[in-house]
Tab-separated table of C-alpha atoms and ligand atoms in Angstrom:
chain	number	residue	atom	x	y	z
A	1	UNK	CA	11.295	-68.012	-35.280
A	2	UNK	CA	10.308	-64.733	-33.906
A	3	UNK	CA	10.244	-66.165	-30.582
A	4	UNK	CA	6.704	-65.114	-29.531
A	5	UNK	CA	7.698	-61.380	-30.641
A	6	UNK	CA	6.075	-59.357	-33.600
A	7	UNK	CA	8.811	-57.835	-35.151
A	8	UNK	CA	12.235	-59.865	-35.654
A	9	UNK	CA	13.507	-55.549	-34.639
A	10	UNK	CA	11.935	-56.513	-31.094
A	11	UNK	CA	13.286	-59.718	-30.779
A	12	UNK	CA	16.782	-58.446	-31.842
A	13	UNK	CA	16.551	-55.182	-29.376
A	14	UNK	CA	16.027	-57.985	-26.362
A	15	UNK	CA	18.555	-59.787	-27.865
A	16	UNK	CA	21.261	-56.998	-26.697
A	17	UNK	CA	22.518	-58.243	-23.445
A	18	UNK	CA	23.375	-61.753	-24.648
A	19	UNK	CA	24.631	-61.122	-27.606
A	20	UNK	CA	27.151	-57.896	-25.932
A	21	UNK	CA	28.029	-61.033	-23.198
A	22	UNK	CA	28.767	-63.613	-26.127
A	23	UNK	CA	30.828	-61.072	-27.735
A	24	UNK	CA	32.723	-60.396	-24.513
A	25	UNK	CA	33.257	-63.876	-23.692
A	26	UNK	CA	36.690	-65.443	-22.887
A	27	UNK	CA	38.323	-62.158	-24.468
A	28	UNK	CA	38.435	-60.634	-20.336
A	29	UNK	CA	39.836	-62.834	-18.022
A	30	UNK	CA	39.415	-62.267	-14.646
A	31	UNK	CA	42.732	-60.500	-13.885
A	32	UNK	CA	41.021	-57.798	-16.749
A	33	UNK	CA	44.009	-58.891	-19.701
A	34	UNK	CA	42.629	-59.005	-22.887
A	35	UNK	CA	43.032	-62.354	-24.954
A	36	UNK	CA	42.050	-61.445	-28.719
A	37	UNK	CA	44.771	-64.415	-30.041
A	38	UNK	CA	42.351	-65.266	-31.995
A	39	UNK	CA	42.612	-62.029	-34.447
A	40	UNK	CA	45.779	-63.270	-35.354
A	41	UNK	CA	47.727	-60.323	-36.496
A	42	UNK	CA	51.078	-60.271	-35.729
A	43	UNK	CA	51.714	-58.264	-32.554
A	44	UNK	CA	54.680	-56.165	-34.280
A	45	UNK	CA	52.029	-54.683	-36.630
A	46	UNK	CA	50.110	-53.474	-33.542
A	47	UNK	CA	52.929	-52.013	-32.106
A	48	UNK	CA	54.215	-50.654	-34.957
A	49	UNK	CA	51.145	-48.895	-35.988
A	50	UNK	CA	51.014	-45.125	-36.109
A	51	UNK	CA	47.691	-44.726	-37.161
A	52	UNK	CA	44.477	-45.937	-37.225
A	53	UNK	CA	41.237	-45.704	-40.131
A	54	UNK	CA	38.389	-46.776	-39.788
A	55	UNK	CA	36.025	-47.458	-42.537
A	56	UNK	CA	32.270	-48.542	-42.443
A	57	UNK	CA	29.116	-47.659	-43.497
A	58	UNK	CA	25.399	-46.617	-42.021
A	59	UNK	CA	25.204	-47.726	-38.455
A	60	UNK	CA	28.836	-49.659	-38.254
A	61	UNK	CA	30.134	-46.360	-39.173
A	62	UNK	CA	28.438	-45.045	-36.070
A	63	UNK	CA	30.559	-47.186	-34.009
A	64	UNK	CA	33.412	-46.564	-35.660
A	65	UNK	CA	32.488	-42.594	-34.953
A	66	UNK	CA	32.623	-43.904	-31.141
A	67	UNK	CA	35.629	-45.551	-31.136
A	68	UNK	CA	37.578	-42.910	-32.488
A	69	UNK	CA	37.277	-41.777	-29.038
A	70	UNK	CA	37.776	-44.634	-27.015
A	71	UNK	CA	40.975	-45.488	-29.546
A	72	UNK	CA	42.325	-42.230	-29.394
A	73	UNK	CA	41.664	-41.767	-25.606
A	74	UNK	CA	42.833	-45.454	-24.304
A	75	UNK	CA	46.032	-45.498	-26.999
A	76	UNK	CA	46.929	-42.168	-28.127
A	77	UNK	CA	47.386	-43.629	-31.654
A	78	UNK	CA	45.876	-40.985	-34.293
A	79	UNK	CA	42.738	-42.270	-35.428
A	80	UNK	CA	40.221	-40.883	-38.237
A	81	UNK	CA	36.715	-43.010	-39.202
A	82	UNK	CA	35.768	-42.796	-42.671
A	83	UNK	CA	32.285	-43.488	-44.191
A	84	UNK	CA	33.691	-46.169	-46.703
A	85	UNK	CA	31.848	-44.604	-49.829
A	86	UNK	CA	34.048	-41.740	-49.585
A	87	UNK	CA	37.146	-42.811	-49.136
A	88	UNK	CA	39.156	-44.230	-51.973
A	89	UNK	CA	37.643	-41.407	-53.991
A	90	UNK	CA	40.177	-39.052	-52.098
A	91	UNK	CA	43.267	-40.816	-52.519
A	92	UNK	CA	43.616	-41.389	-48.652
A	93	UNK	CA	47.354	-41.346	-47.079
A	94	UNK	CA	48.097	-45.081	-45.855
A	95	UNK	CA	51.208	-46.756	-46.136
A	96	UNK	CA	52.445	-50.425	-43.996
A	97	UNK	CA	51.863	-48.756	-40.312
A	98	UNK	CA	48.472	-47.663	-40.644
A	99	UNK	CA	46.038	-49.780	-39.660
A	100	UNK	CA	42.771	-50.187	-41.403
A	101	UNK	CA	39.712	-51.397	-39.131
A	102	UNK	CA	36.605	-52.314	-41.170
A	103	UNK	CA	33.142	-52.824	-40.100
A	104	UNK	CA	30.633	-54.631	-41.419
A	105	UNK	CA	27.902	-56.555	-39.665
A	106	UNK	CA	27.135	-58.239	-42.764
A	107	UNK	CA	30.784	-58.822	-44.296
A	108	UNK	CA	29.295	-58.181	-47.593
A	109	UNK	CA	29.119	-54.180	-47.845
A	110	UNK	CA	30.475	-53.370	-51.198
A	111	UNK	CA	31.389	-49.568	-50.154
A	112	UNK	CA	33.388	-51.073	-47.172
A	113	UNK	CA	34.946	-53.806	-49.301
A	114	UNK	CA	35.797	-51.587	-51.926
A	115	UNK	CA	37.109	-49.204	-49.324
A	116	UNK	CA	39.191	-51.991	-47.723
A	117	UNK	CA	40.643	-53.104	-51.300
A	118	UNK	CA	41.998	-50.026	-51.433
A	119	UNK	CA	43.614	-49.647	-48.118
A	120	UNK	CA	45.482	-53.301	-48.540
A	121	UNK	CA	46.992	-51.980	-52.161
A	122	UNK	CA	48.323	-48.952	-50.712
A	123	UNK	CA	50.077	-51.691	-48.009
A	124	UNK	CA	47.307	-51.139	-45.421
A	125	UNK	CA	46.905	-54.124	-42.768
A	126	UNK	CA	42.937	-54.722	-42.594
A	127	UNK	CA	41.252	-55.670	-39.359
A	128	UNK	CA	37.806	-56.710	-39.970
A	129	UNK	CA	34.788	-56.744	-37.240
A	130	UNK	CA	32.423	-58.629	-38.901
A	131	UNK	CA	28.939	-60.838	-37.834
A	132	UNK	CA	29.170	-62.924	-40.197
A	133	UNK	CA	31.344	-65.634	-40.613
A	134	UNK	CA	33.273	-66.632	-43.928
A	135	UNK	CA	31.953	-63.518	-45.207
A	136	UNK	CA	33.335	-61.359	-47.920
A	137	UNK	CA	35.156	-58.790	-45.868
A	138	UNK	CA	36.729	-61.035	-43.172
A	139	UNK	CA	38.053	-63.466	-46.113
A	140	UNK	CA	39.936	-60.146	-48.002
A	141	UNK	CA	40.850	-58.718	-44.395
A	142	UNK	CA	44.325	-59.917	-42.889
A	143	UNK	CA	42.457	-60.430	-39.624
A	144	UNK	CA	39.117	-60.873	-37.930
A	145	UNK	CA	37.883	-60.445	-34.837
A	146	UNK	CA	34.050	-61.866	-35.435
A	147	UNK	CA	30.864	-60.187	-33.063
A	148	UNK	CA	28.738	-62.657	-31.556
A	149	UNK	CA	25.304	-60.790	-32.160
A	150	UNK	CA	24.025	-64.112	-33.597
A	151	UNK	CA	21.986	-63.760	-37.144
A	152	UNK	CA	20.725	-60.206	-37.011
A	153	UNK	CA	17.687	-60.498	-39.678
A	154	UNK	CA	15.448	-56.797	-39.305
A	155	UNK	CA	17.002	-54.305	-41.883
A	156	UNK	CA	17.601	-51.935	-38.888
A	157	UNK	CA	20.679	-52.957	-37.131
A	158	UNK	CA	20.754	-53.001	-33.533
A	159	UNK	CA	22.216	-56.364	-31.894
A	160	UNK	CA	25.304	-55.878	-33.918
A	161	UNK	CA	25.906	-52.203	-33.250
A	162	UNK	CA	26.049	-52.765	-29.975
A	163	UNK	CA	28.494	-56.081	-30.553
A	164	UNK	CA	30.351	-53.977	-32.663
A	165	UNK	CA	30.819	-51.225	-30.236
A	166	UNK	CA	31.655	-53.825	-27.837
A	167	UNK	CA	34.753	-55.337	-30.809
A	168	UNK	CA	35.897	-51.684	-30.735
A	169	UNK	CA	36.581	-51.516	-27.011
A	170	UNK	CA	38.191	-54.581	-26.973
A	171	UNK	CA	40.605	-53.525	-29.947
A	172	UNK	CA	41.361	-50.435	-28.465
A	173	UNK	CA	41.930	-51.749	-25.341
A	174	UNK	CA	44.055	-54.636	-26.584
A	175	UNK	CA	46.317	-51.741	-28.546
A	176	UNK	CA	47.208	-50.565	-25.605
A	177	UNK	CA	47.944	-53.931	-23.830
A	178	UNK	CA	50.367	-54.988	-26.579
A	179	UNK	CA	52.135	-51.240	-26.743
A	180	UNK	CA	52.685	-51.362	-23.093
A	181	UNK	CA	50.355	-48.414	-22.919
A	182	UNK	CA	50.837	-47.103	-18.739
A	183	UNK	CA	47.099	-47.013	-17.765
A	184	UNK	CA	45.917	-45.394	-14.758
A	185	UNK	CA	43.151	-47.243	-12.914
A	186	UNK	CA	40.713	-45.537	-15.124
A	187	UNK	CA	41.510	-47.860	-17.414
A	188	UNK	CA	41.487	-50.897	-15.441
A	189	UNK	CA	37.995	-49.982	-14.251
A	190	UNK	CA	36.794	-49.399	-17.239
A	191	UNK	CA	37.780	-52.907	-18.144
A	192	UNK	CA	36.100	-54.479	-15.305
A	193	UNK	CA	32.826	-52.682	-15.877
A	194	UNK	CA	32.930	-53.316	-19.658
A	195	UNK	CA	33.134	-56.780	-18.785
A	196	UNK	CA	29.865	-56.483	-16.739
A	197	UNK	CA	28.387	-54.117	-19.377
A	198	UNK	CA	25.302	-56.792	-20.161
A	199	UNK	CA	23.665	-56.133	-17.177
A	200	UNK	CA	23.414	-52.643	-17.691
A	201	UNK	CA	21.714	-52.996	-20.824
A	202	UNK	CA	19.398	-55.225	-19.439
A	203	UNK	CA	18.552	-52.727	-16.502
A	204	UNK	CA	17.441	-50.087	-19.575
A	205	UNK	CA	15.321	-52.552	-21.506
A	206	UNK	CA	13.501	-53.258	-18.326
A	207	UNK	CA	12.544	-49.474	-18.151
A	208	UNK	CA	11.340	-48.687	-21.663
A	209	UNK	CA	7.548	-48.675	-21.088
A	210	UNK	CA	7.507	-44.732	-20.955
A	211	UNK	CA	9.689	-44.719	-24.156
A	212	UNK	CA	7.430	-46.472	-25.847
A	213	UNK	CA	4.193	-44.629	-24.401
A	214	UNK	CA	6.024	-41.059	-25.503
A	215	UNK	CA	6.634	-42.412	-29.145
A	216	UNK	CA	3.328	-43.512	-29.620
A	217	UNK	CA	2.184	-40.212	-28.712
A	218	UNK	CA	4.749	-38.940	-31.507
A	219	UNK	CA	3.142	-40.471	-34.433
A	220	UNK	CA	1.819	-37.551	-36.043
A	221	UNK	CA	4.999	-35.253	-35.569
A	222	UNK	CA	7.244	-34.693	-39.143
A	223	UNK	CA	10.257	-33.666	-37.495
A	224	UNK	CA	12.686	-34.523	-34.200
A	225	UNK	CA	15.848	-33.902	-33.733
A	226	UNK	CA	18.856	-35.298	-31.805
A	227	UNK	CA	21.667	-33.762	-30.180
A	228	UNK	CA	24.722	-35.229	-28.011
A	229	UNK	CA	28.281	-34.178	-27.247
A	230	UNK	CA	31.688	-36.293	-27.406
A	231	UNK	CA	30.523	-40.124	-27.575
A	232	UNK	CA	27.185	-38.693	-27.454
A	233	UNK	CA	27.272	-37.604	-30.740
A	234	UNK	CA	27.282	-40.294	-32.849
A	235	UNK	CA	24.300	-41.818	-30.848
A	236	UNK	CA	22.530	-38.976	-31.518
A	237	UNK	CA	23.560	-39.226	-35.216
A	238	UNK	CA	22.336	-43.277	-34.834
A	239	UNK	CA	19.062	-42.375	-33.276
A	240	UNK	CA	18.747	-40.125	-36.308
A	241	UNK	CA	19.316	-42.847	-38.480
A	242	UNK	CA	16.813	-45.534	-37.077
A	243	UNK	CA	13.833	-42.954	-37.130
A	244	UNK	CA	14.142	-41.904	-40.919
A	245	UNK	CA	14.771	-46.210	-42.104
A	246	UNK	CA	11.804	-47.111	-39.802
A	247	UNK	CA	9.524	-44.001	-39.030
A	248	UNK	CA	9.912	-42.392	-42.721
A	249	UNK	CA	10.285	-39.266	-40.271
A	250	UNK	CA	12.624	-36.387	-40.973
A	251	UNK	CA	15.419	-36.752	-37.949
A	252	UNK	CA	18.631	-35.202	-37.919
A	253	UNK	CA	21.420	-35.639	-35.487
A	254	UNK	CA	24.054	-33.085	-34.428
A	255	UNK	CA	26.742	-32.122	-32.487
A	256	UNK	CA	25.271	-29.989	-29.421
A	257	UNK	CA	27.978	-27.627	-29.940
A	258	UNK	CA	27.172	-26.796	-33.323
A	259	UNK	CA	23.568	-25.442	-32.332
A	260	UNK	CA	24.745	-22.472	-32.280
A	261	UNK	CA	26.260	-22.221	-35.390
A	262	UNK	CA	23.322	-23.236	-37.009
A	263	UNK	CA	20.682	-26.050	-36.679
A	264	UNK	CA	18.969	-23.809	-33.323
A	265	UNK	CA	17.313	-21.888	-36.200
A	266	UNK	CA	15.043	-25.290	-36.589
A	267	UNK	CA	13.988	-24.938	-33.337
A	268	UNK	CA	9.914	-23.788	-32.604
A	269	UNK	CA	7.154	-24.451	-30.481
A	270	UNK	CA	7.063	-28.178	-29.519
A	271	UNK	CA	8.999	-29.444	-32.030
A	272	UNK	CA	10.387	-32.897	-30.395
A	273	UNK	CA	14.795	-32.766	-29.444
A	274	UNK	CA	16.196	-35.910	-28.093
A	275	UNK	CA	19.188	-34.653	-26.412
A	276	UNK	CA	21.865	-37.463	-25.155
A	277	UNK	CA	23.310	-35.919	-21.604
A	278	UNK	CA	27.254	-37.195	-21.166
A	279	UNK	CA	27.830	-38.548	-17.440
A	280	UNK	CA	28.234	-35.381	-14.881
A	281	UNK	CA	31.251	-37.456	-13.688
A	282	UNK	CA	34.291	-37.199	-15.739
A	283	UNK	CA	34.045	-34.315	-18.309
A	284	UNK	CA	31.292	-32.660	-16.648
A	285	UNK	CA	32.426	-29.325	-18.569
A	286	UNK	CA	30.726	-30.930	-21.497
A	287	UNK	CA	27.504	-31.833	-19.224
A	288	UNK	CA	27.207	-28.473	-17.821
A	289	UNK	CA	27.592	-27.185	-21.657
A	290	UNK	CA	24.816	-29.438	-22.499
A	291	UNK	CA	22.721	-28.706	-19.904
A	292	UNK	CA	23.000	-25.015	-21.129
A	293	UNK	CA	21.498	-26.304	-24.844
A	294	UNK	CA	18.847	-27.811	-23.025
A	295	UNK	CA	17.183	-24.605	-21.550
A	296	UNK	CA	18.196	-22.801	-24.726
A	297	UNK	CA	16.107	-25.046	-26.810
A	298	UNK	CA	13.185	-25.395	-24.366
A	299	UNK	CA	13.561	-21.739	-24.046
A	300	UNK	CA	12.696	-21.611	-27.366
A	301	UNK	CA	9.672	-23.893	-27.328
A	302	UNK	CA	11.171	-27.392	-28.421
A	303	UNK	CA	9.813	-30.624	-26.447
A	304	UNK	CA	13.154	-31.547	-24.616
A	305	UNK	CA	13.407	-35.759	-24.397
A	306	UNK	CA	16.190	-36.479	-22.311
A	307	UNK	CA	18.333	-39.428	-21.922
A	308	UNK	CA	20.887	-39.161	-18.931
A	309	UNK	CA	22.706	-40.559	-16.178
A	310	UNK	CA	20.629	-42.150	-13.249
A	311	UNK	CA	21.208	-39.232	-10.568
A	312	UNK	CA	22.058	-36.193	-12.769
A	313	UNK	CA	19.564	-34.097	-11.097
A	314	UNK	CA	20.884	-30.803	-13.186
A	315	UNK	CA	18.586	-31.994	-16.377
A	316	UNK	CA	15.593	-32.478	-14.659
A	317	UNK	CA	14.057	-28.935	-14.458
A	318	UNK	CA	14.281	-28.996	-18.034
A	319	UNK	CA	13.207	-31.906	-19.372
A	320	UNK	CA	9.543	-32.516	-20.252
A	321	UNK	CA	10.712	-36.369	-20.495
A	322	UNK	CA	13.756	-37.562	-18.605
A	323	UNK	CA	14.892	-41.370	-20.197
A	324	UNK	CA	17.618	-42.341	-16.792
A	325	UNK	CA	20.244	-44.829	-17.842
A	326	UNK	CA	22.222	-46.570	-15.703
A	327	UNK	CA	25.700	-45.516	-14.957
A	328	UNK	CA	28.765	-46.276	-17.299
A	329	UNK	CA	32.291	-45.230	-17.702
A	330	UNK	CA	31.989	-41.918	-19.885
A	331	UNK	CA	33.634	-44.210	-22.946
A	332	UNK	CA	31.122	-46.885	-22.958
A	333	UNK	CA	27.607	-44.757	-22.757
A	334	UNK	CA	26.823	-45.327	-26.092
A	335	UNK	CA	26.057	-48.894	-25.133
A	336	UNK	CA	22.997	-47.804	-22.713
A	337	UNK	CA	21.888	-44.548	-24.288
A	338	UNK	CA	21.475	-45.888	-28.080
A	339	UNK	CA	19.175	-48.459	-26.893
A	340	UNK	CA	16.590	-45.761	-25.812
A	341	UNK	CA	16.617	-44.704	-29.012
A	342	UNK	CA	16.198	-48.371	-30.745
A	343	UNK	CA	12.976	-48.704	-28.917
A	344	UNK	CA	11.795	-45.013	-29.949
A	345	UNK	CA	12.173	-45.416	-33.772
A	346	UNK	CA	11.103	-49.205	-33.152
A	347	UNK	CA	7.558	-47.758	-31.763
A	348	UNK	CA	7.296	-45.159	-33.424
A	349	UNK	CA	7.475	-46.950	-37.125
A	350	UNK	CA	4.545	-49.474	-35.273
A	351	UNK	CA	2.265	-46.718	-34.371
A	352	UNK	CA	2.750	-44.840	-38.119
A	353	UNK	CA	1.918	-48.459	-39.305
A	354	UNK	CA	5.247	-49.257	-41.356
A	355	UNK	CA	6.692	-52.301	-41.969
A	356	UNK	CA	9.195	-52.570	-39.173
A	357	UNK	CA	11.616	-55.518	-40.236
A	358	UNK	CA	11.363	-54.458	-43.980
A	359	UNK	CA	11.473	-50.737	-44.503
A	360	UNK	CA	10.695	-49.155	-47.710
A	361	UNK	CA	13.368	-48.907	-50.129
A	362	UNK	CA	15.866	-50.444	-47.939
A	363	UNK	CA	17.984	-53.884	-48.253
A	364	UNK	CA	19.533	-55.990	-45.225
A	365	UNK	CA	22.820	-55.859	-47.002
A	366	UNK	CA	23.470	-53.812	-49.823
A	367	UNK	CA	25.756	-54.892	-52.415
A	368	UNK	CA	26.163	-52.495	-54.849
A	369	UNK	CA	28.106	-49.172	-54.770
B	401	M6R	O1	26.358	-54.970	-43.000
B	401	M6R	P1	26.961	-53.648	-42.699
B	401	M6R	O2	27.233	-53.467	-41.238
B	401	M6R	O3	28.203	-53.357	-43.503
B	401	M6R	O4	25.865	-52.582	-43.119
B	401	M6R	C1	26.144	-51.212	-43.083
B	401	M6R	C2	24.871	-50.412	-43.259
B	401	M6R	O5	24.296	-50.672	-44.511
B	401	M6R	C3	23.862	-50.703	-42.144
B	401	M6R	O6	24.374	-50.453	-40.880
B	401	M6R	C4	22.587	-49.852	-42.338
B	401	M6R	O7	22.884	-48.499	-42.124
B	401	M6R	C5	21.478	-50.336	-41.400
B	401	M6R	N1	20.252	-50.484	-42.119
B	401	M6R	C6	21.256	-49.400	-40.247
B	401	M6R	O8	20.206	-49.776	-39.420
C-alpha cells in the first residue's frame, strides 16, 4: 500500500501534484470564475463579512499564516489566523459578520473544534477546509469546502498542506468574486497560473536529488535554522516544524526581519540557515532586504541553504547551496518552496535513523486538548 515506496512520508510528498490538481478540479473553469457552489454558504454572508479568523493548528495553521496574505491582499477584508489552542481562552471579538475559517486535515482536532464551538456561539459562521469527509469539524461547521489530498496516513503532513493552501486560494479568491472585488490582471493571472500550479510542483520534485544529498550530509548537526519574509515566513516556520517531528533536531523558524532584533545572536561558524528568497519580481524590496540577511549571516559563518526563484542571480554569490524553484506568482510560492523543505526533514529523519511515518511522541490526529 506504500506503492513500492519506503516511507508512506515519500509516497505522500510524490503524491503533491495530483492531489493540488484534484483539489483544483472543476472549481476554475476555463474563463478563470471560480465555482465553489458546493460550500454552500449563502452568498449574503460572504458579502456581508467584515472580517475574517482563521483558526487551526500545527501545519494547517501554517496555511492559514499564508492565507492571511493572499485573503487580505486579493479581498481587503481584515483577516487575523489564530493557533486554535489559544483562542477561546482570550475571549476573541466575533459577532454574525465575521467569518470563521477552520482547518483541519483530519476534521477531528479537538483545539480547532473547540476553537470553532466557540466562534459559532458568539454567532460566528464556520467555514471548514477539511480532508476528511463526514468528519467532526465539517459536520459542526456551517460549510465545507473538502481538500482532495486523498488519505494522508504519515504523522507529518504534507499532501494536505499543500491542498489546504490550495482551499485557501480558492476561498480568497472566490471572496472577491462574490464582493465584486475590481481585480487588475494580477489577479486574473494569478488565477490562471494557480490553475496550472501542479506542474510546478512536479518540476521541484524532479530536482530534489541535491536536497537529499545535502541532508544526508546534515545528520550529525543539532541545530538549523529557517528564515523567510512575507509568505515566506510561515514556510520557514513549516520547515521548522517538519525537522523537529521527524529529525528530533532543534529548528526554529523566523521572520528575516526580526534577525536583527534578536535570533542573529544564534548565528556561528557553520551552523546550517535555510533561508526562503521571495520572487525578485513583485516586492523585490523584500528580496533585496533578504538578500542583505544572507551575507550578514554568512558573514558571520552560518552555512547559507537557499531556496529561490529560478533566475534570481542576486543570491548566488552567497549561497553555499542554492535549492531553484520554479517561478510562481509572489502569493502562491509557498506551494513550491515548502516542498524543498518536506524532502529535507524527510531525509534527514532517514539518515538519523528515526521512524519516519511514526515519530516519537507524536499522534496522526490528536484528540485531546
Ligand atoms: O488534522 P489537523 O490538520 O487538524 O492537524 C493539525 C496538526 O496536529 C498537524 O498539522 C500536525 O502539526 C502535523 N503533525 C504536522 O506535520
Amino acid at each position: 500500500e506504500k506503492g513500492g515506496y519506503d516511507y508512506f512520508m515519500l509516497k505522500e510528498i510524490a503524491e503533491q501534484p495530483k492531489a493540488v490538481a484534484d483539489t483544483l478540479l472543476g472549481r476554475i473553469d476555463a474563463a478563470g470564475t471560480l465555482s465553489l457552489d458546493e460550500v454552500r454558504i449563502p452568498a449574503s454572508v460572504l458579502r456581508e463579512a467584515d472580517k475574517i479568523v482563521i483558526v487551526a493548528c500545527g501545519t494547517a495553521y501554517h496555511a492559514g499564516m499564508i492565507a492571511k496574505y493572499a485573503i487580505e491582499h486579493w479581498t481587503r477584508i481584515p483577516c487575523e489566523t489564530e493557533l486554535a489552542s489559544e483562542f477561546r481562552y482570550r475571549d476573541p471579538i466575533l459577532d454574525q459578520r465575521t467569518l470563521v475559517i477552520a482547518i483541519s486535515q483530519s476534521g477531528e482536532t479537538m483545539d480547532t473544534l473547540m476553537a470553532l464551538r466557540h466562534a459559532r456561539e458568539q454567532g460566528a459562521k464556520v467555514l471548514a477546509i477539511c480532508n476528511t469527509n463526514g468528519s467532526t469539524i465539517p459536520r459542526e461547521s456551517d460549510a465545507v469546502l473538502y481538500t482532495h489530498a486523498g488519505p494522508e496516513v504519515a504523522v507529518a503532513s504534507t499532501k494536505a498542506f499543500l491542498t489546504q493552501l490550495v482551499a485557501c486560494y480558492l476561498v480568497a479568491l472566490y471572496l472577491g468574486q462574490v464582493r465584486g472585488t475590481k481585480w487588475g490582471d494580477e489577479v486574473v493571472s494569478v488565477i490562471r497560473e494557480l490553475s496550472q500550479i501542479a506542474g510546478q510542483v512536479e518540476e521541484v520534485l524532479e530536482t530534489m536529488e541535491p536536497v537529499r544529498e545535502l541532508a544526508r550530509s546534515l545528520a550529525d548537526k543539532n541545530t538549523v535554522l529557517f528564515l523567510g519574509r512575507h509568505v515566506g515566513y510561515p514556510v520557514a516556520l513549516e520547515g521548522a516544524l517538519k525537522l523537529k517531528e521527524l529529525a528530533y533536531m532543534h529548528a526554529e523558524g523566523f521572520a528575516a526581519g526580526e534577525l536583527k532584533h534578536g535570533p542573529i545572536a544564534l548565528i556561528e561558524e557553520d551552523l546550517p540557515v535555510v533561508v526562503v528568497v521571495p520572487s525578485p519580481r513583485g516586492r523585490s524590496v523584500l528580496h533585496d532586504k533578504i538578500v542583505s540577511n544572507i551575507q550578514e549571516i554568512r558573514a558571520r559563518g552560518a552555512r547559507t541553504i537557499v531556496i529561490a526563484e529560478r533566475g534570481d542571480e542576486a543570491v548566488r554569490p552567497y549561497a553555499d547551496h542554492l535549492v531553484e524553484i520554479p517561478r510562481t506568482p509572489v502569493l502562491l510560492q509557498p506551494l513550491v518552496a515548502t516542498v524543498p523543505l518536506q524532502v529535507f526533514a524527510c531525509e534527514l529523519a532517514t539518515a538519523r535513523g528515526n521512524e519516519v511515518d511514526q515519530p516519537r511522541n507524536l499522534a496522526k490526529s490528536v484528540t485531546v486538548e
